PDB file of C-alpha atoms in Angstrom:
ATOM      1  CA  UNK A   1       8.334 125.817  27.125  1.00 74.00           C
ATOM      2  CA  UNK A   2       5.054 124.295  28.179  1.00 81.00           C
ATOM      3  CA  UNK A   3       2.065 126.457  29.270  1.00 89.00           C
ATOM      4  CA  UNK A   4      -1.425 125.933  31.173  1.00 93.00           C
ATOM      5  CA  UNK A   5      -4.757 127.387  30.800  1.00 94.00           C
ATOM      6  CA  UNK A   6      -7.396 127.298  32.626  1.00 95.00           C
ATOM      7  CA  UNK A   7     -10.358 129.252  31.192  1.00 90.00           C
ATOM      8  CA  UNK A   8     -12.506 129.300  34.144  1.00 93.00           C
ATOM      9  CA  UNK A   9     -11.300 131.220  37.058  1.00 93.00           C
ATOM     10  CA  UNK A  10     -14.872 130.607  39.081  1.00 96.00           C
ATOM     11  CA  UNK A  11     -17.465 127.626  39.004  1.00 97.00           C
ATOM     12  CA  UNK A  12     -20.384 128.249  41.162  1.00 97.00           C
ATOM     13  CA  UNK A  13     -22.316 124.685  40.669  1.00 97.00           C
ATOM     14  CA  UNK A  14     -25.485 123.329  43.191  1.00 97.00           C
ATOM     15  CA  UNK A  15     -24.982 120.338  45.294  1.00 97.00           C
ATOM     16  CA  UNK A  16     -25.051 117.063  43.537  1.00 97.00           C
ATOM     17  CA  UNK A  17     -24.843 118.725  39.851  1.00 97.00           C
ATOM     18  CA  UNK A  18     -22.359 117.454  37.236  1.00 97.00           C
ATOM     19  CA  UNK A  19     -19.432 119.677  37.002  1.00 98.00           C
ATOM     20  CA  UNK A  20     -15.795 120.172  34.380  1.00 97.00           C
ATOM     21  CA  UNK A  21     -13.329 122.199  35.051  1.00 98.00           C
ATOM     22  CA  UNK A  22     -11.404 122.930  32.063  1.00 97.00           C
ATOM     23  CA  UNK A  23      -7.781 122.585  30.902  1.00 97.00           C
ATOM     24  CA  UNK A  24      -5.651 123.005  28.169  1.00 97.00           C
ATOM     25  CA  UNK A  25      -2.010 122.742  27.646  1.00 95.00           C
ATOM     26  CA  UNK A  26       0.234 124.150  25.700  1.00 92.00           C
ATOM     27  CA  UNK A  27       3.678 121.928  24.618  1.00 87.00           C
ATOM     28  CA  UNK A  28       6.459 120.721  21.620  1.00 83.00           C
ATOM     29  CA  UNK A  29       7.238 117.560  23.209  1.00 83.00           C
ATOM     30  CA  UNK A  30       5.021 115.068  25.043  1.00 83.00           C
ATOM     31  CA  UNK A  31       3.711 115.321  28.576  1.00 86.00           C
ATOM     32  CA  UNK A  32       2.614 114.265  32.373  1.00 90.00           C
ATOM     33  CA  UNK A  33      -0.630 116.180  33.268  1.00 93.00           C
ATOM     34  CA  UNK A  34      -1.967 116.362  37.140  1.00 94.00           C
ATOM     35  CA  UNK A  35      -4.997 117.792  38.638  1.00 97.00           C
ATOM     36  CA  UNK A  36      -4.204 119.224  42.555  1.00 96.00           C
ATOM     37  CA  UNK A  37      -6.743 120.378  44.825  1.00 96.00           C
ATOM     38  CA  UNK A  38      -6.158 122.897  47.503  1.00 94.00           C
ATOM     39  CA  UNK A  39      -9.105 123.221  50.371  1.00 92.00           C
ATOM     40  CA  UNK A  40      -8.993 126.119  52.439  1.00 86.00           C
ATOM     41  CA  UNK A  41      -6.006 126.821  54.435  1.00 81.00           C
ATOM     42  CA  UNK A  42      -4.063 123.920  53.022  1.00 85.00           C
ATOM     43  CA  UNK A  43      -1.645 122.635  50.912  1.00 87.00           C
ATOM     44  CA  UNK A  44      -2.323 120.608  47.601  1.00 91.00           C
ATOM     45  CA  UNK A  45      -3.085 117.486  47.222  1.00 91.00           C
ATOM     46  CA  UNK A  46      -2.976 115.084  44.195  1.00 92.00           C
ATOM     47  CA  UNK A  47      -6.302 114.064  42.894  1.00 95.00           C
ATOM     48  CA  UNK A  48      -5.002 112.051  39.343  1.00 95.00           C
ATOM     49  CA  UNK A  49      -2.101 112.136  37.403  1.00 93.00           C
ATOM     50  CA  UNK A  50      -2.051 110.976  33.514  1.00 92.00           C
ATOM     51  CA  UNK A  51       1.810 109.352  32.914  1.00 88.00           C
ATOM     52  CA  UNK A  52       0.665 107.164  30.183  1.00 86.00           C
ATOM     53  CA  UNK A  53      -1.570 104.030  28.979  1.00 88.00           C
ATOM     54  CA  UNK A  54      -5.743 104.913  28.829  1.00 90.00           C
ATOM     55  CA  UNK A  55      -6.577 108.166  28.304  1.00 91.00           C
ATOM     56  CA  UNK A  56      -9.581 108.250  31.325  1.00 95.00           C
ATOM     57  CA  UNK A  57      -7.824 108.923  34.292  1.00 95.00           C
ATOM     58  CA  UNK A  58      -9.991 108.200  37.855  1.00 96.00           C
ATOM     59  CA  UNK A  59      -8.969 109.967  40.768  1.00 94.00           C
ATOM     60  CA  UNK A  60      -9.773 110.406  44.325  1.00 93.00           C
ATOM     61  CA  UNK A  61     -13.215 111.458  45.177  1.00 92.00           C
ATOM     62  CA  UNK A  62     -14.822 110.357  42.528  1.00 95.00           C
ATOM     63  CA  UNK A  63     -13.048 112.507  39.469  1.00 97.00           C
ATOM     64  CA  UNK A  64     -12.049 111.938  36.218  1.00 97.00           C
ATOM     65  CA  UNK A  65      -9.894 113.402  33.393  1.00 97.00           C
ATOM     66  CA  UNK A  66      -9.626 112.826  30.050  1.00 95.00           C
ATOM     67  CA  UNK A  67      -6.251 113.416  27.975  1.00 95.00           C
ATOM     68  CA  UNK A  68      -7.711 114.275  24.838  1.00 94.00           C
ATOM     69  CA  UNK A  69      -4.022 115.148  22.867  1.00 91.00           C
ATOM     70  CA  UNK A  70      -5.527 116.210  19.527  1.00 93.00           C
ATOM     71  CA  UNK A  71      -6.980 118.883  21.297  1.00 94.00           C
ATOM     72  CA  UNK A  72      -4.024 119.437  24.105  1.00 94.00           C
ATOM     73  CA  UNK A  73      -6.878 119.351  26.340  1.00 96.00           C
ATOM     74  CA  UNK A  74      -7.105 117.448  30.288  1.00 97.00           C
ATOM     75  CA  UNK A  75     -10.717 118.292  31.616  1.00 97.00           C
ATOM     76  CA  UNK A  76     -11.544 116.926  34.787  1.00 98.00           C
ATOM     77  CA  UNK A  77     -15.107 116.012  35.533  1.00 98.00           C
ATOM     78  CA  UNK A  78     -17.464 114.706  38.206  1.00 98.00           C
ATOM     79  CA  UNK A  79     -20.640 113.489  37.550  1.00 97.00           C
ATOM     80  CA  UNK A  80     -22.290 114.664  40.891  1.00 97.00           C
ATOM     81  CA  UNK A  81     -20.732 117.192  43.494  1.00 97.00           C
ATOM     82  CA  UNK A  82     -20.972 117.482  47.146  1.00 96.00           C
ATOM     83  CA  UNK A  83     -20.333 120.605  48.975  1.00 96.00           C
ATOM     84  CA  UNK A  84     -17.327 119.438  50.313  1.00 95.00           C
ATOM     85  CA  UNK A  85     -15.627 119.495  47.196  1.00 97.00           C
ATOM     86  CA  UNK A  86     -15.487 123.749  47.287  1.00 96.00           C
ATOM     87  CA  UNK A  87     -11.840 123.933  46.691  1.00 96.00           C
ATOM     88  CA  UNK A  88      -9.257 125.406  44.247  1.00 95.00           C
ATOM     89  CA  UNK A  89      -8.480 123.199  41.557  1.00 97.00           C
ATOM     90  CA  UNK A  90      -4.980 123.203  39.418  1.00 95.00           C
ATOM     91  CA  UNK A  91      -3.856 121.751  36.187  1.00 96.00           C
ATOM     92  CA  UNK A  92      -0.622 121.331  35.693  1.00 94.00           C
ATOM     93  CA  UNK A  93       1.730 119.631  32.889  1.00 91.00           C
ATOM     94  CA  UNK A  94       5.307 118.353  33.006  1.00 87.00           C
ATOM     95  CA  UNK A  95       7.368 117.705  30.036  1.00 81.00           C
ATOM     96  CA  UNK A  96       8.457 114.067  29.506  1.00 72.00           C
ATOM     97  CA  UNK A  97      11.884 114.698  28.408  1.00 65.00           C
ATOM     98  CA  UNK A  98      12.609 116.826  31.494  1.00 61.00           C
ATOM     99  CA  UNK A  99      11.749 114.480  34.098  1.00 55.00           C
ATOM    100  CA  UNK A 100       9.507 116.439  35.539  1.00 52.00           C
ATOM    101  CA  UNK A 101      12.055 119.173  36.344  1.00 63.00           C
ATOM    102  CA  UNK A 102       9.454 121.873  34.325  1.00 72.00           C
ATOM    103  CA  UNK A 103       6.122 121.339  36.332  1.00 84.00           C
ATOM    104  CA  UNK A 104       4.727 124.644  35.317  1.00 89.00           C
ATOM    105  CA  UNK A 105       0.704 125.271  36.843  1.00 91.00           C
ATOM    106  CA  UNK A 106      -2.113 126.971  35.504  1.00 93.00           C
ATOM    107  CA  UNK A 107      -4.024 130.160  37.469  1.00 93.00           C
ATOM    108  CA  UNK A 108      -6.980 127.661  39.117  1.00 94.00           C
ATOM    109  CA  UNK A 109     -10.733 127.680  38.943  1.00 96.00           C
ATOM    110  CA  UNK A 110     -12.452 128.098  42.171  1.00 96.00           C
ATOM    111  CA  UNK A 111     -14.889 125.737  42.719  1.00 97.00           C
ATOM    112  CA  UNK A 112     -17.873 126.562  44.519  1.00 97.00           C
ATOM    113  CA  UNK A 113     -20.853 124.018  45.801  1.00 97.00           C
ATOM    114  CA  UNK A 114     -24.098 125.585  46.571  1.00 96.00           C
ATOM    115  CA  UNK A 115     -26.944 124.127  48.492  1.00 94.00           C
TER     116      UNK A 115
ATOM    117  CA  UNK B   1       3.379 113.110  61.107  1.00 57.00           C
ATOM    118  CA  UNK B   2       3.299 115.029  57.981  1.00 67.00           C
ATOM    119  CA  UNK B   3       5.988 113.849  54.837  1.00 91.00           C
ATOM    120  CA  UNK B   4       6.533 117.417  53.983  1.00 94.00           C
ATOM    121  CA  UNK B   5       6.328 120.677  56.404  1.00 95.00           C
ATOM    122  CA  UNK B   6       7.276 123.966  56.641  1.00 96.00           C
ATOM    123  CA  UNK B   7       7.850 126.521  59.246  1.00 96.00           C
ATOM    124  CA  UNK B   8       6.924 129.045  60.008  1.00 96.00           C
ATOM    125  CA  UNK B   9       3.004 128.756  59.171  1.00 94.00           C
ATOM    126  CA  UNK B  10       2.441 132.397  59.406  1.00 95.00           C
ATOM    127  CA  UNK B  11       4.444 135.164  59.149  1.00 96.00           C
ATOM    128  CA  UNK B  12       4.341 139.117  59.647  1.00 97.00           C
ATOM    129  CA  UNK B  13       7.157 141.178  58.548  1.00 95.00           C
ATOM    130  CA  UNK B  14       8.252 144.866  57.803  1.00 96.00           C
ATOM    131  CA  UNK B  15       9.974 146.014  54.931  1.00 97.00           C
ATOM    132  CA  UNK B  16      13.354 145.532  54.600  1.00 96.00           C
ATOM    133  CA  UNK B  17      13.505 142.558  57.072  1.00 96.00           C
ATOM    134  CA  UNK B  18      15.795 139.295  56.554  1.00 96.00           C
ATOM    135  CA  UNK B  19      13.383 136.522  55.927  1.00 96.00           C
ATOM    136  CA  UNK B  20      13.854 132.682  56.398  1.00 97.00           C
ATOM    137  CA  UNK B  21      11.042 129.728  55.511  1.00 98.00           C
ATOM    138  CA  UNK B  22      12.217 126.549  55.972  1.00 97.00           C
ATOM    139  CA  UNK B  23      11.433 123.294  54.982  1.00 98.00           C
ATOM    140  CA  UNK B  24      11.943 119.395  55.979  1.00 97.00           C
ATOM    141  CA  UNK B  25      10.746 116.033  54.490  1.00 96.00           C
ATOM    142  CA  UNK B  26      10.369 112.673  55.426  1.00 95.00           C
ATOM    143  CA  UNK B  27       9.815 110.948  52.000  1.00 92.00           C
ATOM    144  CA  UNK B  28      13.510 110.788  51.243  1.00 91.00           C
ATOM    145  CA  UNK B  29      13.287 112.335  48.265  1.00 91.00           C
ATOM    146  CA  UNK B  30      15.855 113.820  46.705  1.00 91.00           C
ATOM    147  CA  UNK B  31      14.390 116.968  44.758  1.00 91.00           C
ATOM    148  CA  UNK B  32      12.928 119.980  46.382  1.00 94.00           C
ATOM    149  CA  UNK B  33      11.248 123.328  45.372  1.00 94.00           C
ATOM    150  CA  UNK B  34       9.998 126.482  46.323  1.00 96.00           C
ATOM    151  CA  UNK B  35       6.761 128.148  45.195  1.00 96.00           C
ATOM    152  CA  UNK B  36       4.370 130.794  45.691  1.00 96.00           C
ATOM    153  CA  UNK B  37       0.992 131.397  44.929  1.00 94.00           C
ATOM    154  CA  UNK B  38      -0.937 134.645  44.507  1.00 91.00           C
ATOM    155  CA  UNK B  39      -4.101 134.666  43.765  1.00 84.00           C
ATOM    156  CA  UNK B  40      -5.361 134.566  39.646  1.00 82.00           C
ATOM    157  CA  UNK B  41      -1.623 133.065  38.711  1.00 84.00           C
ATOM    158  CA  UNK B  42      -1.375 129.956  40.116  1.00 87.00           C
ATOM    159  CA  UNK B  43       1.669 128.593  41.337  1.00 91.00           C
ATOM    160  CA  UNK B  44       5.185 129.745  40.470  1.00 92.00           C
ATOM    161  CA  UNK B  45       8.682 127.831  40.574  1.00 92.00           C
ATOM    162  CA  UNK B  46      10.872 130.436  42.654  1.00 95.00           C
ATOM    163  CA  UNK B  47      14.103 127.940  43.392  1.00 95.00           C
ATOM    164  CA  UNK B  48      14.345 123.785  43.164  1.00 92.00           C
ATOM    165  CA  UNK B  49      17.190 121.391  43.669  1.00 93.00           C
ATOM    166  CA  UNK B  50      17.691 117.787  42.652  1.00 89.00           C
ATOM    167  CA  UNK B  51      20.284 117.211  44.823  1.00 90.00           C
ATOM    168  CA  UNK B  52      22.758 119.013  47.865  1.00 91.00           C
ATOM    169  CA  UNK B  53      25.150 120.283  45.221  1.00 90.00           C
ATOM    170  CA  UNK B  54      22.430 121.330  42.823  1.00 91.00           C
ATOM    171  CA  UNK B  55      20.688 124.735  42.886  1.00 94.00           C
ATOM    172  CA  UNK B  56      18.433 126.073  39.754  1.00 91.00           C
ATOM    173  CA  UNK B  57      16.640 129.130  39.632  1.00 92.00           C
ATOM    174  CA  UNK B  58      12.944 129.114  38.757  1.00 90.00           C
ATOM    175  CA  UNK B  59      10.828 131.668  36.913  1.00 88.00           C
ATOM    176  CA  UNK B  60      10.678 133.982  39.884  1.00 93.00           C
ATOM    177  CA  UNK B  61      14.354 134.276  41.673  1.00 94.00           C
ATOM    178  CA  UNK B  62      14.627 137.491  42.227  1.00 95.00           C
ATOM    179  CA  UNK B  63      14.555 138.550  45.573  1.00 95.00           C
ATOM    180  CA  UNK B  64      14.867 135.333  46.494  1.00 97.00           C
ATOM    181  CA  UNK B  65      17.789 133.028  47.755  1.00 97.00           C
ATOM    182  CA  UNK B  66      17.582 129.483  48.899  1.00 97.00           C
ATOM    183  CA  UNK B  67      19.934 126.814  50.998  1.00 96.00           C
ATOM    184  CA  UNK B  68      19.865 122.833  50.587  1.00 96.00           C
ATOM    185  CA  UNK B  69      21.404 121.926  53.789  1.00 91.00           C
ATOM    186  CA  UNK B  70      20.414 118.098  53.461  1.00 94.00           C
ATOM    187  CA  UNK B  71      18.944 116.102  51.792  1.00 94.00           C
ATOM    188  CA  UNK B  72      15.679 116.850  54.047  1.00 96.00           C
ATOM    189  CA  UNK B  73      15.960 120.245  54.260  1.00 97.00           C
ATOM    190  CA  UNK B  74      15.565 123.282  51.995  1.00 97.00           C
ATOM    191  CA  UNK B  75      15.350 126.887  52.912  1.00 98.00           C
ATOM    192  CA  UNK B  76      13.919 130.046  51.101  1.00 98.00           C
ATOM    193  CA  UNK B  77      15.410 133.563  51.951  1.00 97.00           C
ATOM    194  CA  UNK B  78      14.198 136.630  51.091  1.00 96.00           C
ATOM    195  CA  UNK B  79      17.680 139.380  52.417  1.00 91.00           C
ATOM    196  CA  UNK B  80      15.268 142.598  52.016  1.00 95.00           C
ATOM    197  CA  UNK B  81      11.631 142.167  52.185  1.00 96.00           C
ATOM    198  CA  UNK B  82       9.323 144.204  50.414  1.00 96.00           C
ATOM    199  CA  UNK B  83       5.875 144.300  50.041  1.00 96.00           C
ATOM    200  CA  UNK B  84       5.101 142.430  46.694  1.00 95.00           C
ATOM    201  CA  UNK B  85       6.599 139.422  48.596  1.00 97.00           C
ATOM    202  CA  UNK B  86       3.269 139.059  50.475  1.00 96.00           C
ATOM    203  CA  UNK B  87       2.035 135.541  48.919  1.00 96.00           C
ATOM    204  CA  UNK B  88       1.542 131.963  50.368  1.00 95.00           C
ATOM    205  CA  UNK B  89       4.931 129.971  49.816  1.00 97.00           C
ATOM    206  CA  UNK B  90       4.643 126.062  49.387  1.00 96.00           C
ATOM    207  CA  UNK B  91       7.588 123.610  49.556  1.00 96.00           C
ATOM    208  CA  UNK B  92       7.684 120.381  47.517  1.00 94.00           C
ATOM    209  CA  UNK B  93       9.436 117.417  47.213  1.00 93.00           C
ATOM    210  CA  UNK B  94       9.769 114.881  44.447  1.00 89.00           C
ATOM    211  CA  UNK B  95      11.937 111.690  44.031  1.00 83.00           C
ATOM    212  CA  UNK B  96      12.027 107.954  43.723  1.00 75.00           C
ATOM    213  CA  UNK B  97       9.581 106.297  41.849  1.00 71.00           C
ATOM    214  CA  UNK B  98       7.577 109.040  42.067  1.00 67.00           C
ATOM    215  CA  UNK B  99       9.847 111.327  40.357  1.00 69.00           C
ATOM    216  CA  UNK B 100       7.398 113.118  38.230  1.00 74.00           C
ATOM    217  CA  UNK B 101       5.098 113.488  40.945  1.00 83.00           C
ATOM    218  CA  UNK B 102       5.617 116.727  43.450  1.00 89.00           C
ATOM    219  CA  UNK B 103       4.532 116.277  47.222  1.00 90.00           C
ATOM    220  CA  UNK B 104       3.494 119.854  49.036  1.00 92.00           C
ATOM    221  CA  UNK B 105       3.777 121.334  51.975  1.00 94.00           C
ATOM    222  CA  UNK B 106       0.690 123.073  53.633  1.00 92.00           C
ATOM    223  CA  UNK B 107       2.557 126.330  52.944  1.00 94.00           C
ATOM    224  CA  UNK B 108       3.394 129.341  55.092  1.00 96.00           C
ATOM    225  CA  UNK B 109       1.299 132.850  54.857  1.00 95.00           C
ATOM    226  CA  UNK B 110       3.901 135.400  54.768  1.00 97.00           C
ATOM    227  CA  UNK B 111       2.945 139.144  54.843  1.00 96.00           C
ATOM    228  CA  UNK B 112       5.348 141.783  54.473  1.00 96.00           C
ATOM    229  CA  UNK B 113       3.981 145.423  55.687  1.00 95.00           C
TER     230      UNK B 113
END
């Protein structure tokens, strides 16, 4: 069975700073890895999705992942954040061979955009 | 109008109560599952179903019991409530082309005292 990790439960990060939130996965077969934001008092949303093809994923408000699979690894990054972006951000990973019937999430990292 | 919602938003209980959260979409897909999320572990699969004659447990059933009454609708009891219940429950939906892509809900805040 597939697993998540994300190592950093809290990121406290100033106003237009770079930022990564880290991810690694853990799986036997290959996979579909998402990064979901949740602001305050909502649901998730979607912010990219790696399925297949190049490995440098661009998402919505200016993110990006890269599926690094020697390392099992799906950071997702953002070169300068605004203080909008304090959310609750979620890897997860879905086995290929399941059709997405495992989608199994890591704990989240807690973003946090001081000004 | 929202693809995916569930009712109620918020809920207060007592122990031992009978506890329904229901759950509609719009998307026409035709899988659906039940989370919840407490705080430092993420999200967890409690129920899903792929279709109106197909019910799978998740990682977290106990407790739990759900209903596919259409292919829009899904529904999440919980017969006895206890406290350890308390958590925010999300619904999602996945389907179509975007099969390996899960839709959510903006959840419901249930609290059992």
């Amino acid at each position: 069975a597939q697993s998540v990790t994300q190592l950093d439960s809290q990121v406290p990060v100033f106003e237009e700073a770079p930022v990564e939130l880290r991810c690694n996965y853990s799986s036997s077969v290959s996979v579909y890895l998402f990064w979901y934001v949740q602001y305050p008092n909502q649901g998730l949303q979607l912010l990219l999705k790696y399925l297949s093809g190049s490995t440098l994923v661009k998402g919505i408000n200016g993110f990006e992942a890269e599926f690094n699979k020697s390392q099992t690894s799906f950071h997702l990054r953002k070169p300068s954040v605004h203080i909008s972006d304090t959310a609750e951000y979620f890897c997860a990973v879905s086995e290929m061979d399941n059709y997405g019937q495992n989608f199994v999430f890591g704990p989240g990292t807690r973003l946090s955009v001081l000004p | 109008d929202a693809d995916v919602t569930q009712t109620p938003r918020n809920r207060i209980t007592k122990t031992g109560k009978r506890i329904m959260l229901e759950c509609s979409q719009t998307k026409g897909h035709d899988r659906m599952y039940w989370y919840r999320q407490d705080p430092g572990l993420g999200l967890r699969l409690i129920y899903y179903s792929f279709d109106v004659k197909d019910i799978n447990k998740g990682e977290i059933s106990d407790g739990y019991s759900v209903s596919r009454q259409a292919q829009a609708k899904f529904s999440l009891s919980l017969e006895s409530a206890i406290p350890n219940q308390t958590a925010l429950y999300f619904c999602a939906t996945s389907g179509g082309r975007a099969y390996n892509e899960q839709f959510f809900g903006p959840g419901t805040r249930l609290t059992v005292l």
